[in-house]
Tab-separated table of C-alpha atoms and ligand atoms in Angstrom:
chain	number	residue	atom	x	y	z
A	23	UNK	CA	-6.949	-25.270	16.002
A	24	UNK	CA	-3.774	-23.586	14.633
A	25	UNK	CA	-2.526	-20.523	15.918
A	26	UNK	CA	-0.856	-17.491	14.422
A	27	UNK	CA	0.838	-14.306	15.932
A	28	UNK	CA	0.801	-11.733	13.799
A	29	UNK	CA	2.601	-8.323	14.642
A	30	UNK	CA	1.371	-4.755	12.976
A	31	UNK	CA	-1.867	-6.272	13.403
A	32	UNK	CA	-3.142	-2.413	13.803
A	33	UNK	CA	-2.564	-1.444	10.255
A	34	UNK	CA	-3.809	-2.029	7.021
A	35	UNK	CA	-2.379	-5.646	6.222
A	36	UNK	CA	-2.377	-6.901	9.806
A	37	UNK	CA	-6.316	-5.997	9.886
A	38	UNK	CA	-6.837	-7.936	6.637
A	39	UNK	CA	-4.898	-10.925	8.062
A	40	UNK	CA	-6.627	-11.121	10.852
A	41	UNK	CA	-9.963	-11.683	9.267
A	42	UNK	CA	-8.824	-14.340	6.661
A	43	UNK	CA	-7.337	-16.535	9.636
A	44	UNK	CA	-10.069	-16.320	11.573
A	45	UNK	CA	-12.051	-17.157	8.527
A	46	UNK	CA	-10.125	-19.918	7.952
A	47	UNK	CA	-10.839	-21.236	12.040
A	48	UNK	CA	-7.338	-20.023	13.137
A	49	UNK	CA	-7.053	-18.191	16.876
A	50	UNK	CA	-5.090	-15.145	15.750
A	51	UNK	CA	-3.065	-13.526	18.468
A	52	UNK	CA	-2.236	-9.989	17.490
A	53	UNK	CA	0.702	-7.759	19.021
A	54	UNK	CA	0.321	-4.044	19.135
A	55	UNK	CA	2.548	-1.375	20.658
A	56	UNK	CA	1.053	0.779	23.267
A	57	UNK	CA	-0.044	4.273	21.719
A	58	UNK	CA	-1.524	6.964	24.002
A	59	UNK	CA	-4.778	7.241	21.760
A	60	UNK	CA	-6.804	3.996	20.922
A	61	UNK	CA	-5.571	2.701	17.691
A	62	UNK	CA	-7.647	-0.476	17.048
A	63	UNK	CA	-10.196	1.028	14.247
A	64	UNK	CA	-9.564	-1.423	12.025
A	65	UNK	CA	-9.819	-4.227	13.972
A	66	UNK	CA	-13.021	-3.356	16.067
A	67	UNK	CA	-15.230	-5.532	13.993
A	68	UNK	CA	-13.596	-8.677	14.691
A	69	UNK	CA	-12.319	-7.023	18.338
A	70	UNK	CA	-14.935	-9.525	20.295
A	71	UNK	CA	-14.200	-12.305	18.184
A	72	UNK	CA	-13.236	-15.087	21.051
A	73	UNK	CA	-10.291	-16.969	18.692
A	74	UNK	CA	-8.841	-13.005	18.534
A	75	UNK	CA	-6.215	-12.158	21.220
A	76	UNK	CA	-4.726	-8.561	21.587
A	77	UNK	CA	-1.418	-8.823	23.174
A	78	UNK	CA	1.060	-5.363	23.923
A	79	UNK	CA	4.404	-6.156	22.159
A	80	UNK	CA	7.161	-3.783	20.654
A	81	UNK	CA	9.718	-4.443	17.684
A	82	UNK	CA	12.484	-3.629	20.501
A	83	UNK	CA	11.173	-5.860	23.193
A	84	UNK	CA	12.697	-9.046	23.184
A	85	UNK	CA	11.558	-10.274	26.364
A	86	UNK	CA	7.906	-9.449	25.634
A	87	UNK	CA	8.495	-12.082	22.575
A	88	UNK	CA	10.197	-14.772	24.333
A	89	UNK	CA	7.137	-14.444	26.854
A	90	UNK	CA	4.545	-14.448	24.095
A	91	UNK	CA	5.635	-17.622	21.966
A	92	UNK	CA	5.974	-19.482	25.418
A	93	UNK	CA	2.675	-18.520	26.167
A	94	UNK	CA	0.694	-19.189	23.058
A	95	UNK	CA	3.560	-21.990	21.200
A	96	UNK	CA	1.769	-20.514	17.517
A	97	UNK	CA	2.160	-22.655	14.108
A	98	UNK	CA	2.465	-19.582	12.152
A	99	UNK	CA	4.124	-16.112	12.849
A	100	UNK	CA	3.276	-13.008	10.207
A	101	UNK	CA	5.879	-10.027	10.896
A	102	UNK	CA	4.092	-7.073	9.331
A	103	UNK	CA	5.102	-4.346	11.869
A	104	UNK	CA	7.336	-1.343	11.033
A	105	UNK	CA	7.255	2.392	10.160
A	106	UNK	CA	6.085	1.364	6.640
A	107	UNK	CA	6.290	5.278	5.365
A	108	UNK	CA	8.705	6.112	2.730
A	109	UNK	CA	8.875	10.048	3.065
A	110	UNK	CA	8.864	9.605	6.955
A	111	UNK	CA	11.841	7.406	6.827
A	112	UNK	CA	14.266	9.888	5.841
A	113	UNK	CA	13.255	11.887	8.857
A	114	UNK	CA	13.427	9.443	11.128
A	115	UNK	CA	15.939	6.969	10.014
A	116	UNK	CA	17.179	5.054	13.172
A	117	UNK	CA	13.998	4.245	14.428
A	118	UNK	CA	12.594	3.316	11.321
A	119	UNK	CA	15.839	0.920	10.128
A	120	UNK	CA	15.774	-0.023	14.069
A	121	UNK	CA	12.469	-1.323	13.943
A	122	UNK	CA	12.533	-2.778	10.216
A	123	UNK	CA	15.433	-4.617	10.260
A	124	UNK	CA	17.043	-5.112	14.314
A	125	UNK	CA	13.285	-6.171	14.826
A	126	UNK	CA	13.271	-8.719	12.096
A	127	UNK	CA	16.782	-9.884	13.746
A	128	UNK	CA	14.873	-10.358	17.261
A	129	UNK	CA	12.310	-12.104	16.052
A	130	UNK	CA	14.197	-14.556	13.501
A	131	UNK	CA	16.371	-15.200	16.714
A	132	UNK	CA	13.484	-15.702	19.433
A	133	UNK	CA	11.829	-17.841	16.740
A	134	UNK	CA	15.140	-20.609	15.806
A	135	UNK	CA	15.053	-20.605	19.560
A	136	UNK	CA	11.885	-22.662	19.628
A	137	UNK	CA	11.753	-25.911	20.235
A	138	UNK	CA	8.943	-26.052	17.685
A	139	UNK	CA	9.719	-22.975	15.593
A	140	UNK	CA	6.740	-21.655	13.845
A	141	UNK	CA	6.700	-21.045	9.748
A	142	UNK	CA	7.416	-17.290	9.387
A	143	UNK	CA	6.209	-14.768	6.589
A	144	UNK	CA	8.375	-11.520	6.260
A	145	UNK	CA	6.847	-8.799	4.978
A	146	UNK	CA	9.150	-7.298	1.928
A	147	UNK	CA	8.806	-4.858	0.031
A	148	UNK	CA	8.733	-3.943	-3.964
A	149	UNK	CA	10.489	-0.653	-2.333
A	150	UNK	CA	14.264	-3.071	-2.467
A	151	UNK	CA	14.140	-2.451	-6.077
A	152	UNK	CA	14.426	1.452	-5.615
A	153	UNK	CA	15.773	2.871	-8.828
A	154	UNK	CA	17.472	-0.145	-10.161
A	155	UNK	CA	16.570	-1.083	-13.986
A	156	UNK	CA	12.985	-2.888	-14.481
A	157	UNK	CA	12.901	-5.528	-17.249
A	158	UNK	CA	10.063	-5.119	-19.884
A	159	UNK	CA	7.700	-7.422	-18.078
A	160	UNK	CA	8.763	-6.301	-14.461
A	161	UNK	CA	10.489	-6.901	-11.426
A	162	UNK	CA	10.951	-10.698	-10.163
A	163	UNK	CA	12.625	-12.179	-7.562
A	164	UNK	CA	15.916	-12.503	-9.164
A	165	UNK	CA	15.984	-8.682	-10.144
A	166	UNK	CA	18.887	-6.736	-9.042
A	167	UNK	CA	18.110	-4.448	-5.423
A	168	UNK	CA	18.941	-0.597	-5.164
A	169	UNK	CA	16.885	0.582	-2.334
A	170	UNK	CA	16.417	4.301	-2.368
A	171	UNK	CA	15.372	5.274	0.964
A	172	UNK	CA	16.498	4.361	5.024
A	173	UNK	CA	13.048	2.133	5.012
A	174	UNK	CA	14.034	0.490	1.904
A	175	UNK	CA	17.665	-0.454	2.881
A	176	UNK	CA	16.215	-1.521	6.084
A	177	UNK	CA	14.053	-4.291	4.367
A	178	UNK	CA	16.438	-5.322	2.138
A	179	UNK	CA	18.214	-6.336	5.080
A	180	UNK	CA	15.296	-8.228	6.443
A	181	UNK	CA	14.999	-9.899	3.432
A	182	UNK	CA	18.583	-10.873	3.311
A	183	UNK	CA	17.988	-12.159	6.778
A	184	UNK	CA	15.479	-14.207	6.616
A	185	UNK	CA	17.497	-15.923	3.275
A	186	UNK	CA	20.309	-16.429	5.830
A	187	UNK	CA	18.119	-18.016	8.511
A	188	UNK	CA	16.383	-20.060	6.640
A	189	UNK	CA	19.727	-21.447	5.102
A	190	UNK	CA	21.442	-21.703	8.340
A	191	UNK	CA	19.209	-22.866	10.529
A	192	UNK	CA	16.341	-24.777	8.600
A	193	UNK	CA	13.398	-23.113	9.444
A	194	UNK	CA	10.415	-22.359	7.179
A	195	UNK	CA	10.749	-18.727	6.553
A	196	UNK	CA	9.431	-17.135	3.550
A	197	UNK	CA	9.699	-13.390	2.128
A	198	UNK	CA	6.451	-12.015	0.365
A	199	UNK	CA	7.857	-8.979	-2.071
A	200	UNK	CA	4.823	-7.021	-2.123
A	201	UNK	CA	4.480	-4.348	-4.453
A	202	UNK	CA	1.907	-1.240	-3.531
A	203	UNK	CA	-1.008	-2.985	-2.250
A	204	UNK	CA	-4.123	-0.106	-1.129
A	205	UNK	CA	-7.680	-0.543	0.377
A	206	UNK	CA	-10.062	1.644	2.307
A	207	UNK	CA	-7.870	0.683	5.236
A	208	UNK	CA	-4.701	2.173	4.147
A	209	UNK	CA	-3.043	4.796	6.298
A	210	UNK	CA	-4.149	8.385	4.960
A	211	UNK	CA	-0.580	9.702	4.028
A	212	UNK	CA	-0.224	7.082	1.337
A	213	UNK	CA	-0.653	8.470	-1.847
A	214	UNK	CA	-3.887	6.777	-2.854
A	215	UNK	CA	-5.545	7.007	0.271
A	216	UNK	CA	-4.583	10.750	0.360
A	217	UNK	CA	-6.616	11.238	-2.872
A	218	UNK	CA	-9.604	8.934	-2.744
A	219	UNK	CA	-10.078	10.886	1.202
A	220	UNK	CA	-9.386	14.138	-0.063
A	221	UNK	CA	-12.086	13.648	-3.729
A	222	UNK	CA	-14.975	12.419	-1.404
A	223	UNK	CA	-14.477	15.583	1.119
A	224	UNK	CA	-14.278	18.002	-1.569
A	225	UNK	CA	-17.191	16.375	-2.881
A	226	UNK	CA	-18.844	16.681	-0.180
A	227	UNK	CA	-17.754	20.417	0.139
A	228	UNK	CA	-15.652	19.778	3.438
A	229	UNK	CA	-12.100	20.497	1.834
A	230	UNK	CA	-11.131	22.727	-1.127
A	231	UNK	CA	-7.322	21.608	-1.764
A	232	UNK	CA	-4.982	18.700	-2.008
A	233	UNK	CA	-1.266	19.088	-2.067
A	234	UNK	CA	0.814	16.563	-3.771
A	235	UNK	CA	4.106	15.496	-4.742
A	236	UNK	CA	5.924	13.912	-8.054
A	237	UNK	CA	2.768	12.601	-10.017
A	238	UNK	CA	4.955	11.385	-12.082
A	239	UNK	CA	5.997	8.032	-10.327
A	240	UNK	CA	4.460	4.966	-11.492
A	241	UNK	CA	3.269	2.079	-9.121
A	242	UNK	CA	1.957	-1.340	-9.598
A	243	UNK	CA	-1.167	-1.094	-7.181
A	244	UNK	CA	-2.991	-3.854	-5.841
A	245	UNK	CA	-5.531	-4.618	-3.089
A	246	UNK	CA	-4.506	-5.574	0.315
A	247	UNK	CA	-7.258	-7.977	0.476
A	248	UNK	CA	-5.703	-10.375	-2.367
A	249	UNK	CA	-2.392	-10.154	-1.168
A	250	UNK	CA	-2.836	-11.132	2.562
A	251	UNK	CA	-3.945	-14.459	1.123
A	252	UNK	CA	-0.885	-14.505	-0.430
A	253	UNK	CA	0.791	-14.500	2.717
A	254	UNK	CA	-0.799	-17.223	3.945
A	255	UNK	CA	-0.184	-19.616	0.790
A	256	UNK	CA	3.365	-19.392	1.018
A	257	UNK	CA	3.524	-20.455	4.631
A	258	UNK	CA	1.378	-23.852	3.266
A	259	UNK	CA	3.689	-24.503	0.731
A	260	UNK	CA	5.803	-27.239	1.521
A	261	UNK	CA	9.402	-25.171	1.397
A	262	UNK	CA	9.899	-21.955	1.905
A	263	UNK	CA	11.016	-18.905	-0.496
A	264	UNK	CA	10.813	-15.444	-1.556
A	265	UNK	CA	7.634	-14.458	-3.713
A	266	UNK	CA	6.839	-11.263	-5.834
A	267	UNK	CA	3.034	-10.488	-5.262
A	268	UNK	CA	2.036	-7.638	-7.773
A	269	UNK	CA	-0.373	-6.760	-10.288
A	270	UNK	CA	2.001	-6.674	-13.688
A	271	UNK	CA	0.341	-2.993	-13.822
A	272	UNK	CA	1.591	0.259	-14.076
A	273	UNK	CA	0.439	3.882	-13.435
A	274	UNK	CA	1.243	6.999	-12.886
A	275	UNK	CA	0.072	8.627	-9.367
A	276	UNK	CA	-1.648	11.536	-12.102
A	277	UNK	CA	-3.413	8.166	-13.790
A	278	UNK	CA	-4.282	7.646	-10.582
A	279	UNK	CA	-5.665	11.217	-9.293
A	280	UNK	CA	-7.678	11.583	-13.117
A	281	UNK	CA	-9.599	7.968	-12.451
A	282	UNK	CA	-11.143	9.374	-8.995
A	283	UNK	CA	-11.468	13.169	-9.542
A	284	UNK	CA	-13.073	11.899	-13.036
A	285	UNK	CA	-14.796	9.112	-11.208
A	286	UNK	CA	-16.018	11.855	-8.687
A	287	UNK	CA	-16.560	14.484	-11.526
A	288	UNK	CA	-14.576	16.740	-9.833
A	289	UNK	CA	-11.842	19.345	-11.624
A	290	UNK	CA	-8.183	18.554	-11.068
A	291	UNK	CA	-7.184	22.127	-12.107
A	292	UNK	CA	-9.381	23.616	-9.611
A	293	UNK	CA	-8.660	21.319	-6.672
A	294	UNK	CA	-4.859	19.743	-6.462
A	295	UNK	CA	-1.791	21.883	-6.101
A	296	UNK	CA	1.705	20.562	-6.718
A	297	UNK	CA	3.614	20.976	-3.289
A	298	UNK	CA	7.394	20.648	-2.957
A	299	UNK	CA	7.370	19.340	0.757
A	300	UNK	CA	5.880	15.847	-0.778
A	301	UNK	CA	8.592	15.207	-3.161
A	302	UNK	CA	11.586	12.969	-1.441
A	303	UNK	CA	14.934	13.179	-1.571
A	304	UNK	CA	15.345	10.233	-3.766
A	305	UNK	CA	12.433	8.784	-5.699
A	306	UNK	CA	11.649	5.264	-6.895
A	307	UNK	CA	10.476	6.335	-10.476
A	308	UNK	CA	8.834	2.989	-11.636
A	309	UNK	CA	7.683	-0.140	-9.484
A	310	UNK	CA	6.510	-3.350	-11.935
A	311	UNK	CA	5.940	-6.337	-10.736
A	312	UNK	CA	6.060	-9.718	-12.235
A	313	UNK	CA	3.891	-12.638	-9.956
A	314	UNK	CA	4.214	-15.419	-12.501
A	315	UNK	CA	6.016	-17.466	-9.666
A	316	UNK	CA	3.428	-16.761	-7.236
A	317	UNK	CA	1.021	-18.044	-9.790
A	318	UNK	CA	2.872	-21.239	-10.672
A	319	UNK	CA	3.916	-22.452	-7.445
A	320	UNK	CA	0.901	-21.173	-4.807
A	321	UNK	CA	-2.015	-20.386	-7.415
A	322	UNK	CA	-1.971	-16.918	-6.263
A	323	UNK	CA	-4.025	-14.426	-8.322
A	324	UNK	CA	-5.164	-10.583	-8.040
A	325	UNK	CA	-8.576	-10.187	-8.639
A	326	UNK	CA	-8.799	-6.764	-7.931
A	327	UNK	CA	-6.704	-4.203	-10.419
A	328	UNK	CA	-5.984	-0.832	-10.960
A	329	UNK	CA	-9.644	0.681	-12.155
A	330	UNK	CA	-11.515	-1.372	-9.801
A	331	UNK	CA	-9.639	-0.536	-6.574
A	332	UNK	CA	-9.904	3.349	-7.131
A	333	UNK	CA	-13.632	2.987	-7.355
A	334	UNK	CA	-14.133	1.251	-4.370
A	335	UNK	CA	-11.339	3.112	-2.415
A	336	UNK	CA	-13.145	6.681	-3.305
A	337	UNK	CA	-16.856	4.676	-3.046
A	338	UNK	CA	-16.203	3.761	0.887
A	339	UNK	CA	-14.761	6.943	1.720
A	340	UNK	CA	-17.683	8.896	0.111
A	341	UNK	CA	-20.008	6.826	2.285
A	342	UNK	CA	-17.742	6.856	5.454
A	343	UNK	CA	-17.166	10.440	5.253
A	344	UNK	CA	-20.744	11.106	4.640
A	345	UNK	CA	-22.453	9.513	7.424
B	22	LIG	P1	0.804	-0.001	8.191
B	22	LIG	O1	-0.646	0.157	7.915
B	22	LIG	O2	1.680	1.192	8.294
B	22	LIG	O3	0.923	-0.852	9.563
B	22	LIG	C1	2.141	-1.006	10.227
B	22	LIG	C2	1.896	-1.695	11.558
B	22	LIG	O4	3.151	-1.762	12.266
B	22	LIG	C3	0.918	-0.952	12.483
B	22	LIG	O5	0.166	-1.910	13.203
B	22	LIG	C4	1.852	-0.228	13.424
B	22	LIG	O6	1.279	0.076	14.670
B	22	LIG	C5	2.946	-1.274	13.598
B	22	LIG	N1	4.187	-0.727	14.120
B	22	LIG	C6	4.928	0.317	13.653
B	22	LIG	N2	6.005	0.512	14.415
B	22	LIG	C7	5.949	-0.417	15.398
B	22	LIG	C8	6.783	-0.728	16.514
B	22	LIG	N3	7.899	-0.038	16.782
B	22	LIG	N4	6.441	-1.763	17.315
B	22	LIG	C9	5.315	-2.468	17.079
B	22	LIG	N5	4.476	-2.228	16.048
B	22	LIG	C10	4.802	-1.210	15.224
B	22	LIG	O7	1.489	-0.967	7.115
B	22	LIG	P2	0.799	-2.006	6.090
B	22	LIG	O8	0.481	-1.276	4.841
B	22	LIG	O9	-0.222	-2.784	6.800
B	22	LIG	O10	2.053	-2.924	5.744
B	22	LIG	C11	2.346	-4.085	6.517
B	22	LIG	C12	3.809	-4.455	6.319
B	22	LIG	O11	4.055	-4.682	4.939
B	22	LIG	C13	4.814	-3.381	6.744
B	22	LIG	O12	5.951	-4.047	7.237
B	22	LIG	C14	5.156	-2.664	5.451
B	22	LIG	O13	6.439	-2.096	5.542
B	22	LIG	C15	5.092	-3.822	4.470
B	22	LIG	N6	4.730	-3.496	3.093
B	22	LIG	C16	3.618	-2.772	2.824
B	22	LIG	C17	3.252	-2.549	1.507
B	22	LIG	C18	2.002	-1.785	1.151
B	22	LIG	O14	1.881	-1.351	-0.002
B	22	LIG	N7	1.054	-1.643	2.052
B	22	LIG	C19	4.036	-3.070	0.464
B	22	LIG	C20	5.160	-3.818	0.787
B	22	LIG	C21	5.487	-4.051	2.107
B	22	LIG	P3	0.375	1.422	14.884
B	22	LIG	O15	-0.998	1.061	14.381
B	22	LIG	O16	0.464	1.614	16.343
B	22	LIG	O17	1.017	2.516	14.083
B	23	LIG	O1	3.896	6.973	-2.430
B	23	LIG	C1	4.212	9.833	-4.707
B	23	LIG	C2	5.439	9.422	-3.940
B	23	LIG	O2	3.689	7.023	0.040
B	23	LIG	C3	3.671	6.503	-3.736
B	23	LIG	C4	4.446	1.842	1.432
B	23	LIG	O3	3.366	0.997	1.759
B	23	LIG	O4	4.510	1.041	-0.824
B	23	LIG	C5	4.378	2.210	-0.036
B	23	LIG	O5	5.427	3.115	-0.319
B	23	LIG	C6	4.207	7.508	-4.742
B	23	LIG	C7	5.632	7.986	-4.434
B	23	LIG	O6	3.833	4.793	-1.197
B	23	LIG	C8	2.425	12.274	-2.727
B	23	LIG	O7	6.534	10.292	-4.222
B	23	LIG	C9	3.087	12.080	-4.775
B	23	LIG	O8	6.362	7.988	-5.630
B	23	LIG	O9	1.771	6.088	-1.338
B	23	LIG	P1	3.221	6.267	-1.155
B	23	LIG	P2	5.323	4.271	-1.425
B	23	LIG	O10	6.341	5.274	-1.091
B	23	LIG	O11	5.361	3.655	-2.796
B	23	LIG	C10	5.731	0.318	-0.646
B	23	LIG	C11	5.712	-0.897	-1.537
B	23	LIG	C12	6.032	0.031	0.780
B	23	LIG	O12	6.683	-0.955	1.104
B	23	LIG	C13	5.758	1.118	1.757
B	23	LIG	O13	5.664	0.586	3.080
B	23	LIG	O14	3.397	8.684	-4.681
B	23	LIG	N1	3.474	10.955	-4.123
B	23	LIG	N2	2.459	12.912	-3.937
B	23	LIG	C14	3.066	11.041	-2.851
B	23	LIG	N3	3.183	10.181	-1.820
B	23	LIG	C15	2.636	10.548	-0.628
B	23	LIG	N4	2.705	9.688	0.416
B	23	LIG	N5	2.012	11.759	-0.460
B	23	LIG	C16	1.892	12.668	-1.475
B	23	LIG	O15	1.326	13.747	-1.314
């Protein structure tokens, strides 16, 4: 039986993750960070599952990590932790570029110091590109970087890292550049999640308003289900490398809001407000991605895109928020 630790198991990608490993016959040992309110929703389904370990872990604690790949000597090692928020990164800046990038460092050096090091998937981010120019077909991962935000810099760094490791010291350590990938599961301050949540309870005559930023950024949105099994492909593939995983769609975040207010038959006039504490203080105007390596070299594929995902995003939280 293989065995794979993966860190951020708590959030929307980890929880994912989790599942398809243990689909797959895998004993998954997940590391959370203590939090003073239980914070395993997402992974209470599977939470009795005996190949599923919950282990307490921190992006600063390098003596927790030492311990843990000792202990459990894993094949494959998924670093998904961080303060993923964009907006909340400019407020809180060291501890975000702390945990994105010093973290990475800790763990790239705890894992070269195995005798057996395990693969390793790095969770980039289609944020590196910031406000840099995107070619007609989109981003790939030869594009030229201008990260626009503390988070973004952060993981540029990580992803520079892991290119240096896995150069220096010959260890199989591959960088997924994910673009905006979304799901039922996603954290409710994300944009999409914020609107699919906040159509169902208006619906449902709970809430009257949502407040929102610049609809006028575009994203390339895909669902966190596909691209988790992207994760795992590149860590089968016999060398490692960096990998866009995206959609090669567009849309605004108003395209976005109109498919589940119309969806929900619901009036945007009468419902959203534009609010000026959502806009940041330096946007990424246009994310594109282009996957055709991903495609060619793993046989990755989304099969969920842009019209599908805001159904069933708005469907589960109609149903969730009903009952
Ligand atoms: P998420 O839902 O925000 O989950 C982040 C996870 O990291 C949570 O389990 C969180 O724990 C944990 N975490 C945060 N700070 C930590 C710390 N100091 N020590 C230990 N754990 C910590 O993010 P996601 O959407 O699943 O994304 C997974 C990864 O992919 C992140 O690295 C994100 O930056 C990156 N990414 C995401 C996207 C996307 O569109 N979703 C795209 C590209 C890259 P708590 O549950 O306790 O908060
Ligand atoms: O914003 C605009 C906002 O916070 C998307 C993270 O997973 O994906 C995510 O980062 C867009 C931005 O995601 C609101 O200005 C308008 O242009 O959902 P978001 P993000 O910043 O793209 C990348 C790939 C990651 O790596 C990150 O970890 O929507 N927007 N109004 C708003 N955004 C939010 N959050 N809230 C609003 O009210």
């Amino acid at each position: 039986m293989k065995t794979a630790i993966i860190t951020g198991v708590t959030g929307q990608d980890g929880s994912y993750l989790s599942e398809f490993l243990l689909s797959k016959g895998y004993r998954v040992v997940g590391l959370k960070r203590r939090t003073s309110l239980i914070n395993t929703d997402r992974v209470d389904s599977f939470y009795d599952d005996p190949n599923f370990i919950l282990e307490y872990w921190d992006l600063n604690d390098v003596g927790s990590l030492y311990r843990l790949l000792k202990k459990y000597n894993p094949q494959e090692f998924y670093n998904l932790a961080a303060q993923s928020h964009v907006r909340v990164s400019f407020d809180i800046p060291e501890h975000t570029v702390d945990g994105v990038a010093l973290g990475l460092l800790r763990i790239l050096e705890a894992i070269r110091n195995q005798d057996d090091p395990p693969r390793f998937y790095q969770a980039s981010s289609s944020e590196m590109y910031g406000d840099a120019p995107c070619p007609p077909t989109g981003y790939t991962e030869d594009s030229k970087m201008t990260p626009a935000s503390p988070y973004a810099c952060a993981k540029l760094f990580s992803h520079n890292l892991v290119r240096n490791y896995r150069e220096s010291y010959d260890i199989h350590a591959s960088s997924g550049i994910l673009f905006n990938h979304e799901s039922p599961r996603r954290g409710e301050t994300f944009v999409t999640r914020k609107i699919t949540r906040a159509a169902a309870r208006i619906k449902l005559g709970l809430q009257t308003e949502l407040h929102l930023g610049n609809l006028d950024a575009m994203r390339d949105w895909g669902y966190a289900g596909d691209y988790v099994e992207a994760m795992w492909m590149m860590l089968q593939a016999s060398t490692p490398d960096d990998y866009v995983i995206s959609t090669g769609e567009t849309h605004t975040v108003r395209e976005f809001l109109e498919e589940v207010f119309n969806h929900a038959e619901l009036s945007i006039e009468k419902h959203v407000r534009i609010d000026k504490k959502y806009f940041r203080p330096h946007e990424v105007p246009l994310l594109l991605g282009d996957s055709t390596k991903a495609h060619q070299q793993l046989g990755w594929k989304p099969q969920i895109k842009f019209k599908n995902l805001t159904a069933l995003m708005y469907e589960e939280d109609f149903i969730n928020i009903k009952h």
